Short mmCIF file of C-alpha atoms and ligand atoms in Angstrom, two decimals:
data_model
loop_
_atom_site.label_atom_id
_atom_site.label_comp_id
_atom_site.label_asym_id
_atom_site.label_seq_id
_atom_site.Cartn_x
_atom_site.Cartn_y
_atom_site.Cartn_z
CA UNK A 1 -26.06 -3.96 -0.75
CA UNK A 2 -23.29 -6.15 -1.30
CA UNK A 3 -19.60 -4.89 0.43
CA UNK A 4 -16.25 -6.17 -0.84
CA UNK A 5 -12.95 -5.75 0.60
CA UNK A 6 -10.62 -4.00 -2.16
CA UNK A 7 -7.12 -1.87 -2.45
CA UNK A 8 -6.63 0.92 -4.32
CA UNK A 9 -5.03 0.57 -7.78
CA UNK A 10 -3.06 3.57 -7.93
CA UNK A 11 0.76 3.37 -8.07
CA UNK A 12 0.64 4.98 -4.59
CA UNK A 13 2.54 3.60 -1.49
CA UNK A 14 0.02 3.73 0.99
CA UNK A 15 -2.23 0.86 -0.90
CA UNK A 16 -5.41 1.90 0.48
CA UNK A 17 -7.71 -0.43 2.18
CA UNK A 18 -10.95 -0.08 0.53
CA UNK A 19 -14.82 -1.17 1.17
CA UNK A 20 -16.66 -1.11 -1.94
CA UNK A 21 -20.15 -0.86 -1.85
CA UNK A 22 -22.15 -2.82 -4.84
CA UNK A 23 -25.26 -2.52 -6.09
CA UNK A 24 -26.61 -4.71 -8.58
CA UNK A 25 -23.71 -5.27 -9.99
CA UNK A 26 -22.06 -1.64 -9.93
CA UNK A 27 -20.06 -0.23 -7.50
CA UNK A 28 -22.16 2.60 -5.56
CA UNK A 29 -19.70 3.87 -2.96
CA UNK A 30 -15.87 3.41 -1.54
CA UNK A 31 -14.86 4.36 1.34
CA UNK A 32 -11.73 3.36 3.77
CA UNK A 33 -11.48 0.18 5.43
CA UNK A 34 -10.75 0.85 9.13
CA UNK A 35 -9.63 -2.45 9.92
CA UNK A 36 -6.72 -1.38 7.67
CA UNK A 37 -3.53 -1.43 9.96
CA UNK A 38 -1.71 1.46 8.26
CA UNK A 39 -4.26 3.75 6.13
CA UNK A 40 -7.01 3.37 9.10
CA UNK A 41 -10.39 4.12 7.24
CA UNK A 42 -8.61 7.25 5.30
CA UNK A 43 -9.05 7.87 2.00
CA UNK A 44 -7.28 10.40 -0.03
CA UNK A 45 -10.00 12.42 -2.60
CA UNK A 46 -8.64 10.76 -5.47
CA UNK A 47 -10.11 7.73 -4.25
CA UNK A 48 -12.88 8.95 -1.88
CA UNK A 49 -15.74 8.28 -5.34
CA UNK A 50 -13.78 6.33 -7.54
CA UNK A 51 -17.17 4.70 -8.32
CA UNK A 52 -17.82 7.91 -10.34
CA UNK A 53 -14.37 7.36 -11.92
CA UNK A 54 -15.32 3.64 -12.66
CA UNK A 55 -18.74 4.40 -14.25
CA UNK A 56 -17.56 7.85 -15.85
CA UNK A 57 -19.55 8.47 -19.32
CA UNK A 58 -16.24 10.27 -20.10
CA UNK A 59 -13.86 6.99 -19.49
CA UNK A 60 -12.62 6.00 -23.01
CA UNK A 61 -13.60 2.05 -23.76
CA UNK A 62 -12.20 1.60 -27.00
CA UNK A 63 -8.97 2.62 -28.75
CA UNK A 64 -9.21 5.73 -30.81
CA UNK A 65 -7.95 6.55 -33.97
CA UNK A 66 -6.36 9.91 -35.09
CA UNK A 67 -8.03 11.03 -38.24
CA UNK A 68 -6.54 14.55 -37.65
CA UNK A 69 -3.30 16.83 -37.40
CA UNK A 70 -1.99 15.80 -34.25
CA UNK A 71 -3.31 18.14 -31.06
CA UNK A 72 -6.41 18.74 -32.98
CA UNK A 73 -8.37 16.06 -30.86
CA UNK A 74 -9.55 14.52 -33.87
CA UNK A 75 -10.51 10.54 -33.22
CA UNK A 76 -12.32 7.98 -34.45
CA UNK A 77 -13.26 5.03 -32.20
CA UNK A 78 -11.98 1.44 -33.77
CA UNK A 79 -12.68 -2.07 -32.51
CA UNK A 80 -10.22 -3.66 -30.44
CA UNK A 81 -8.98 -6.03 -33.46
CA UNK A 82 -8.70 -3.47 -35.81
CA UNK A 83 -6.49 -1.33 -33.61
CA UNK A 84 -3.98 -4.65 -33.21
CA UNK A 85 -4.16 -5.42 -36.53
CA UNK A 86 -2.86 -2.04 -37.51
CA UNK A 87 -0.49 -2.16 -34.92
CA UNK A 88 1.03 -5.39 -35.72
CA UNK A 89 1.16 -4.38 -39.92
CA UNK A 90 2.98 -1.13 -38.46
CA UNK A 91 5.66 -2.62 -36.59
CA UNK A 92 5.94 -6.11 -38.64
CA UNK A 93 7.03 -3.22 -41.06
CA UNK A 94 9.31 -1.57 -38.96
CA UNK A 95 11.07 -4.87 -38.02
CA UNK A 96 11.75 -5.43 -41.42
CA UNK A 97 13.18 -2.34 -42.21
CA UNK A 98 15.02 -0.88 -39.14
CA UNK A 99 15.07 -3.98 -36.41
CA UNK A 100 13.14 -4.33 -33.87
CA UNK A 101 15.57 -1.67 -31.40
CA UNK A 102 13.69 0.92 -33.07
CA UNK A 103 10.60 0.30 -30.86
CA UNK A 104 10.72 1.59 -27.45
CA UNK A 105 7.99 1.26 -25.19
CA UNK A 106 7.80 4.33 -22.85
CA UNK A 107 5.71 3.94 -19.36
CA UNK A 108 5.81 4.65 -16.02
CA UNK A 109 3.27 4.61 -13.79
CA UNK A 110 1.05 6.75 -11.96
CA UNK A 111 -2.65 5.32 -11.90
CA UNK A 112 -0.92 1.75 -12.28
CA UNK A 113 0.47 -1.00 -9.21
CA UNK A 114 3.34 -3.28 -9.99
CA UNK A 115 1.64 -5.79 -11.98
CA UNK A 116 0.23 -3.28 -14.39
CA UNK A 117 2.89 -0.98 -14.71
CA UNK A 118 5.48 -4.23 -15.67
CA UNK A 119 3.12 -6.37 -17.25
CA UNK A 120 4.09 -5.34 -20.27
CA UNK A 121 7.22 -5.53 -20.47
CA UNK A 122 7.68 -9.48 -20.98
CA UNK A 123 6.06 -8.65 -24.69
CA UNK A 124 9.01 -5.94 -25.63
CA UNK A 125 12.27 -7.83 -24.16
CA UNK A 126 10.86 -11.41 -26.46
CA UNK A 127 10.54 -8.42 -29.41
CA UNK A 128 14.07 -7.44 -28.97
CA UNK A 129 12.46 -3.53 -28.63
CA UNK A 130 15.43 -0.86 -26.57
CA UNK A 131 15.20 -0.95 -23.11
CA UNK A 132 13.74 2.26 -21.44
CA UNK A 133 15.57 3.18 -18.35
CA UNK A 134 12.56 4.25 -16.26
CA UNK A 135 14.76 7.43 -14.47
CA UNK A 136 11.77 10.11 -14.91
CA UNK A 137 9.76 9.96 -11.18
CA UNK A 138 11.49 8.27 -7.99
CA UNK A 139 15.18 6.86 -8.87
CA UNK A 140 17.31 10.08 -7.51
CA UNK A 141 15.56 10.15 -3.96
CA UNK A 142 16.74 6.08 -4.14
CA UNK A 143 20.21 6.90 -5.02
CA UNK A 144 20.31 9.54 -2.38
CA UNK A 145 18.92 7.12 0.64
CA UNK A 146 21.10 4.18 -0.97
CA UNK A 147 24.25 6.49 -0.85
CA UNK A 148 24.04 6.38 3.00
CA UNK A 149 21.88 2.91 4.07
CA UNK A 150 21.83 0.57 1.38
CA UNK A 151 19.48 -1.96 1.49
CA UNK A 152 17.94 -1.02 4.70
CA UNK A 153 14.38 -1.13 4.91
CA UNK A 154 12.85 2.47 6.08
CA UNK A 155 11.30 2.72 9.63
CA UNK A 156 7.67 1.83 10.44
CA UNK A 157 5.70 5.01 10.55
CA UNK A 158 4.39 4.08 14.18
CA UNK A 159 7.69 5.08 15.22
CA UNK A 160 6.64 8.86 14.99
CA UNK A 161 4.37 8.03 18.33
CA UNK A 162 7.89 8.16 20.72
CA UNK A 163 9.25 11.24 18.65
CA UNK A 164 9.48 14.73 20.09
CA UNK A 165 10.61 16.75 17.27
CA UNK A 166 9.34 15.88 13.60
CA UNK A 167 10.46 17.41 10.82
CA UNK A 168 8.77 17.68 7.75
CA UNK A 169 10.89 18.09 5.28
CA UNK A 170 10.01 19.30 1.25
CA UNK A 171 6.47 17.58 1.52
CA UNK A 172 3.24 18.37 1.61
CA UNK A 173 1.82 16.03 4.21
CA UNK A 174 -1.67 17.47 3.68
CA UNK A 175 -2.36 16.15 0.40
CA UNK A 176 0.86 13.46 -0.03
CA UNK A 177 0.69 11.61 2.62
CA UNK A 178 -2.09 11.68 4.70
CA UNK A 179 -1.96 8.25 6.43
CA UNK A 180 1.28 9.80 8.52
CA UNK A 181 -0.79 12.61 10.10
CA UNK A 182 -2.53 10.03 12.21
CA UNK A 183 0.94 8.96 13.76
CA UNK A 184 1.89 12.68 13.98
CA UNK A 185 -1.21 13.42 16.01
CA UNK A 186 -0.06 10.96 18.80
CA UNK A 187 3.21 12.50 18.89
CA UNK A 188 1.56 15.86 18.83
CA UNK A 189 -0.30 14.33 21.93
CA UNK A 190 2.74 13.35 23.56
CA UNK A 191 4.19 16.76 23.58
CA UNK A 192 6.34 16.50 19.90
CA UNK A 193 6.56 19.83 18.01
CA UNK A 194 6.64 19.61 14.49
CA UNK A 195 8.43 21.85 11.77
CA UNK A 196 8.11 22.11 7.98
CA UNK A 197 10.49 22.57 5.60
CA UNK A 198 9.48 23.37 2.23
CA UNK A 199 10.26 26.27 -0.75
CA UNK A 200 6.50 27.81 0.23
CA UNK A 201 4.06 27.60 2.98
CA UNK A 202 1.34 24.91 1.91
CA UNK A 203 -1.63 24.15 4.09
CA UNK A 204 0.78 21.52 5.86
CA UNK A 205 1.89 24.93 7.77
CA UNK A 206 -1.40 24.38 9.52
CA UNK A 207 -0.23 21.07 11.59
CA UNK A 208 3.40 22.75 12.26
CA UNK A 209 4.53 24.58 15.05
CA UNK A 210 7.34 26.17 12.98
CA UNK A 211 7.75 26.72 9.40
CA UNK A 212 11.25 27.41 7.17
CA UNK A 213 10.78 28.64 3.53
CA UNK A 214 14.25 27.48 1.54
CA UNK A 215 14.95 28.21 -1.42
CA UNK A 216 14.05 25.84 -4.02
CA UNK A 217 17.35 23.42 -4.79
CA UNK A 218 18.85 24.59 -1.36
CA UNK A 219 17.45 21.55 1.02
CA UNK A 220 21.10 20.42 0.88
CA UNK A 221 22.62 23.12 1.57
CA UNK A 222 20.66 23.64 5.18
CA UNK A 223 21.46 20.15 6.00
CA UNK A 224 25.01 20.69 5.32
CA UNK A 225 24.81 24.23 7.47
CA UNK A 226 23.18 22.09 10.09
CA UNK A 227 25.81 19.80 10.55
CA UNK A 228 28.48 22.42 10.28
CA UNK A 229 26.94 23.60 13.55
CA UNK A 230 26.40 20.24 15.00
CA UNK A 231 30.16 19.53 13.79
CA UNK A 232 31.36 22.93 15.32
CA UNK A 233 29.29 22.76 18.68
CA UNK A 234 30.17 18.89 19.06
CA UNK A 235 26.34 18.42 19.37
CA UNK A 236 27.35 14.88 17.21
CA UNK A 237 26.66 11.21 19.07
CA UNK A 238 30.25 10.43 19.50
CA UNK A 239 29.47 6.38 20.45
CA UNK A 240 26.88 6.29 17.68
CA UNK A 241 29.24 7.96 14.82
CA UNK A 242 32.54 5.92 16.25
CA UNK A 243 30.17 2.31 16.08
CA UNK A 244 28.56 3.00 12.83
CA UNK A 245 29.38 6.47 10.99
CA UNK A 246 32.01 5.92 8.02
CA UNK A 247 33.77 9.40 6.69
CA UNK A 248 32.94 11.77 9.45
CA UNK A 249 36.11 13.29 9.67
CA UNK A 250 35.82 13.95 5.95
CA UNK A 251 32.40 15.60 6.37
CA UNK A 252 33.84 17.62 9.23
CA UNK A 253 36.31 18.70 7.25
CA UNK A 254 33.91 19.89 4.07
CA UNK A 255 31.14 21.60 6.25
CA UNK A 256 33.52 23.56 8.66
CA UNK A 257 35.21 25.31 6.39
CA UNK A 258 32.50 25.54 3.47
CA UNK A 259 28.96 25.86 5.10
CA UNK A 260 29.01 28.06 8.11
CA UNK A 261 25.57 29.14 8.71
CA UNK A 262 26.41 32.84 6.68
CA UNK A 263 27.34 30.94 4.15
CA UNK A 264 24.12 28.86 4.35
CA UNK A 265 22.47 31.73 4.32
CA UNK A 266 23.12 33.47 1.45
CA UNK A 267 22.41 30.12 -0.10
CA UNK A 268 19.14 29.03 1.30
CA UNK A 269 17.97 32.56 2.24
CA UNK A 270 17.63 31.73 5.56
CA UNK A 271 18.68 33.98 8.54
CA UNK A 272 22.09 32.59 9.80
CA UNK A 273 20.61 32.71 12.86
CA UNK A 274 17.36 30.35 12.38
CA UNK A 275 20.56 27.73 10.88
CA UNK A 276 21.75 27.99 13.87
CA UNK A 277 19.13 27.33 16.21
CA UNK A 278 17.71 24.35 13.85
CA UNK A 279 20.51 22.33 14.16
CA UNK A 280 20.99 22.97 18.07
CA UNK A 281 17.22 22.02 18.36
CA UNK A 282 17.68 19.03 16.23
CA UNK A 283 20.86 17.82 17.82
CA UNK A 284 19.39 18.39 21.69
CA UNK A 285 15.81 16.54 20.33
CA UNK A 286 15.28 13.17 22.35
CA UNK A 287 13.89 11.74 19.29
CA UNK A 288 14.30 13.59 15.98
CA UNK A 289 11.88 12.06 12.81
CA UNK A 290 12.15 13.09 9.34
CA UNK A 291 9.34 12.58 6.71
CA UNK A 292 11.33 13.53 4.06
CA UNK A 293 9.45 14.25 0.74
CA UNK A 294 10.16 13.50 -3.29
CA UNK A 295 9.76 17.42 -4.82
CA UNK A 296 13.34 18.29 -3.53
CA UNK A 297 14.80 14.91 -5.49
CA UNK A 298 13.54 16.21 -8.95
CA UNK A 299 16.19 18.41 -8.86
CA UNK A 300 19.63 18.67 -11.00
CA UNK A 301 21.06 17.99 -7.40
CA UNK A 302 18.30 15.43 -6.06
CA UNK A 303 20.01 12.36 -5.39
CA UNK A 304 22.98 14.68 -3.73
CA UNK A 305 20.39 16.29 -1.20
CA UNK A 306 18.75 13.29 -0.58
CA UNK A 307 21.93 11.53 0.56
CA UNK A 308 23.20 14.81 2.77
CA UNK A 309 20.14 15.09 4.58
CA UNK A 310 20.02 11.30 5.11
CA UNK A 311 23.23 11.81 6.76
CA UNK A 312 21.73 13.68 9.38
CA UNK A 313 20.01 11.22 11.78
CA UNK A 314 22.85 9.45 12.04
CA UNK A 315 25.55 12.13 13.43
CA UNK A 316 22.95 13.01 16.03
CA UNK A 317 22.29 9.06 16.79
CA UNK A 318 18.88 9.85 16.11
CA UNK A 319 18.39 6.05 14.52
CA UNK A 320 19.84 4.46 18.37
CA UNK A 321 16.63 5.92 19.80
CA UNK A 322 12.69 5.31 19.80
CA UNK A 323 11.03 7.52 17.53
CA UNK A 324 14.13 8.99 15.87
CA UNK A 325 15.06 8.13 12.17
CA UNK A 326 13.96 8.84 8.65
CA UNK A 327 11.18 8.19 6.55
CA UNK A 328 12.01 8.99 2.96
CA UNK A 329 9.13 6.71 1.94
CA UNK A 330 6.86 3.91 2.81
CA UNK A 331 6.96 1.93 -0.37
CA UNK A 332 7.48 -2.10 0.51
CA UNK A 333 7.22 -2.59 -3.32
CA UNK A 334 11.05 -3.63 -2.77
CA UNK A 335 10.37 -6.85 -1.20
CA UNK A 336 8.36 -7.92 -3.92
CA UNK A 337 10.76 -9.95 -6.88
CA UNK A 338 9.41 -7.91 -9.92
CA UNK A 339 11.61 -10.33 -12.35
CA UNK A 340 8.56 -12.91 -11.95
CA UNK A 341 6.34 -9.87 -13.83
CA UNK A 342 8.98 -8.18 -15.72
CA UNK A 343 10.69 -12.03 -17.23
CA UNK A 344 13.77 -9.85 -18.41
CA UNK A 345 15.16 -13.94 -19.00
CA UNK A 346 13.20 -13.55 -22.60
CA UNK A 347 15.13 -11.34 -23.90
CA UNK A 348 17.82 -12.92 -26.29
CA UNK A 349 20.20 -10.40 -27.14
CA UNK A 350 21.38 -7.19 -25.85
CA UNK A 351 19.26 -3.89 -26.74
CA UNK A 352 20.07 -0.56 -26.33
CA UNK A 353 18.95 1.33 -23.10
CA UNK A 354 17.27 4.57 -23.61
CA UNK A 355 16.94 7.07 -20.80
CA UNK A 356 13.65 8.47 -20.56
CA UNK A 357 14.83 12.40 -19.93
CA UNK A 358 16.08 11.87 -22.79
CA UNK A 359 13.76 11.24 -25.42
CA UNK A 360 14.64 13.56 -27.50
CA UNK A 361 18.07 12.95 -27.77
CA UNK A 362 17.45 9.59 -28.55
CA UNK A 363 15.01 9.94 -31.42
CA UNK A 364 17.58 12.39 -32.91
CA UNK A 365 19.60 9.71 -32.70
CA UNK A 366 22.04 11.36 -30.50
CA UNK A 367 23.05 9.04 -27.65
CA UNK A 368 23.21 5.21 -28.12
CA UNK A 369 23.21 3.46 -24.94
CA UNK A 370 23.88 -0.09 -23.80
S1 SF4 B 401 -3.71 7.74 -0.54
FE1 SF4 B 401 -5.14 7.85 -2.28
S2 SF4 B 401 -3.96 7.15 -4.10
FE2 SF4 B 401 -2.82 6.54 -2.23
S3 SF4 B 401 -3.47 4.43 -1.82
FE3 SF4 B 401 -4.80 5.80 -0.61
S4 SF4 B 401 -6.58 6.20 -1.87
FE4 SF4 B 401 -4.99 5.34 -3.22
#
């Protein structure tokens, strides 16, 4: 048996180092390659037999064709040139008669890395097709951590060895992000208690030594009671706020008066006096971490919550010491130049950018954006 050195495909930050077992030809087993710096040999399940995903019977191979109402499952399998042909009669058509702004191609990503999830998109700007404006998944939680630090690159995860407090906070570490609970252990090792913050108690409870239940949409809201208490107590880093902190006297003057831990409370549904003792224990940490997760960006609110709670490392100095920081992802897809894949030079006149939450509105013709 053959074995190949791979990565996993998915649109998933991690990028999985992979050993791929073949067998005549066919892949027979994958499992994590342990020489992999960062994902160490761990596999999440979605990966753990993708040779049963590759090989499937039930993978569709050719395009299908709807011979029925839609969503009664009706298809009949075409060849690959018939299926382009009809395609390309369809929207010659459309061309003619509306321009070609009334194609819009609408992607994301998901089981896709950056080549496949932009490849296409050369093909649509030399059309002339509207723009989508990809907003649906992760652009909120970059607003948020932009809001506060710009272009700087998040912290390496090893710095959660030299932490002792880590906070969890709105993700499931369990199933989302399994590669960090190696770097938790050896802080766990070290002494470092852990806490999860989340709107219910998921298996990631297991791994904590304390667990808050928030309301959903409230994350901000106990950040901003935390630093009302951090403000009031003057538990802040005075030289690290004065160096590098713009607008704390502004803050101070928004969460003294507005988010006192009662407040807070009736808010988040937390006890005013957990509030309290969070943001002393947070403040007082040597080393304060937080993972923070992507469920409590997909909010009305989510970019907004994002940036508050990003705010808090840095009134406690948290990102002067070892260990201390925050981790709202550990995607390096930034440092790749994506206009090499995406070639937006091709397209040769302005088209109309469509937000993809909302669709509808802009089939009913509704919005019209540029
Ligand atoms: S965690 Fe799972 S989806 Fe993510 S890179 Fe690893 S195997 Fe792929």
């Amino acid at each position: 048996m053959q074995v190949l050195r791979s990565v996993c495909p998915y649109d998933c930050p991690d990028a999985c180092g992979l050993l791929v077992h073949i067998d005549n030809g066919k892949a027979a087993k994958v499992e994590g390659d342990p020489e992999h710096p960062f994902t160490r040999g761990t596999l999440c399940p979605k990966m753990a037999h993708y040779e049963r995903s590759v090989h499937s019977p039930r993978r569709i191979m050719t395009p299908l064709l709807r011979n029925g109402c839609k969503g009664s499952g009706e298809f009949t399998p075409v060849s690959w040139e018939e299926a382009i042909e009809r395609i390309k009669t369809k929207w010659e058509n459309i061309i003619a008669k509306y321009g070609a702004e009334a194609i819009l191609p609408y992607s994301y990503a998901g089981t896709m890395g950056l080549v496949q999830r932009n490849v296409g998109h050369p093909f649509f700007y030399s059309l002339g097709a509207s723009q989508l404006d990809r907003t649906i998944c992760s652009p909120a939680k970059s607003y948020g951590w932009e809001a506060v630090m710009g272009q700087t690159m998040a912290p390496h995860t090893n710095e959660i060895h030299s932490s002792d407090l880590i906070v969890l906070w709105g993700i499931h570490a369990l199933a989302t992000n399994i590669h960090i609970l190696h770097d938790i252990n050896i802080a766990k090792q070290k002494g470092a208690k852990v806490w999860l913050i989340d709107t219910y108690e998921t298996p990631t409870a297991q791994i904590a030594d304390q667990v808050i239940v928030v309301r959903p949409g409230t994350d901000g809201a106990l950040a901003l009671g935390m630093m009302h208490v951090i403000a009031r107590e003057n538990l802040i880093d005075a030289d690290f706020v004065n160096t590098y902190v713009q607008g704390y006297e502004e803050l101070k003057n928004t969460v003294l008066p507005e988010y006192s831990p009662a407040a807070v409370s009736e808010i988040t549904g937390l006890p005013a006096g957990v509030i309290e003792d969070m943001a002393r224990q947070y403040a007082k940490a040597k080393a304060p971490f937080i993972r923070l997760g992507s469920g409590l960006s997909r909010y009305s609110n989510g970019a907004m919550t994002v940036r508050t709670i990003t705010c808090l490392p840095a009134l406690v100095g948290a990102w002067s010491k070892s260990g201390g920081g925050l981790l709202a992802g550990t995607t390096t897809g930034g440092a790749l130049n994506t206009s090499k894949i995406t070639r937006e030079d091709f397209r040769e006149t302005a088209t109309r950018l469509v937000n993809m939450n909302q669709l509808g509105n802009a089939l009913n013709c509704k919005i019209r954006q540029s």
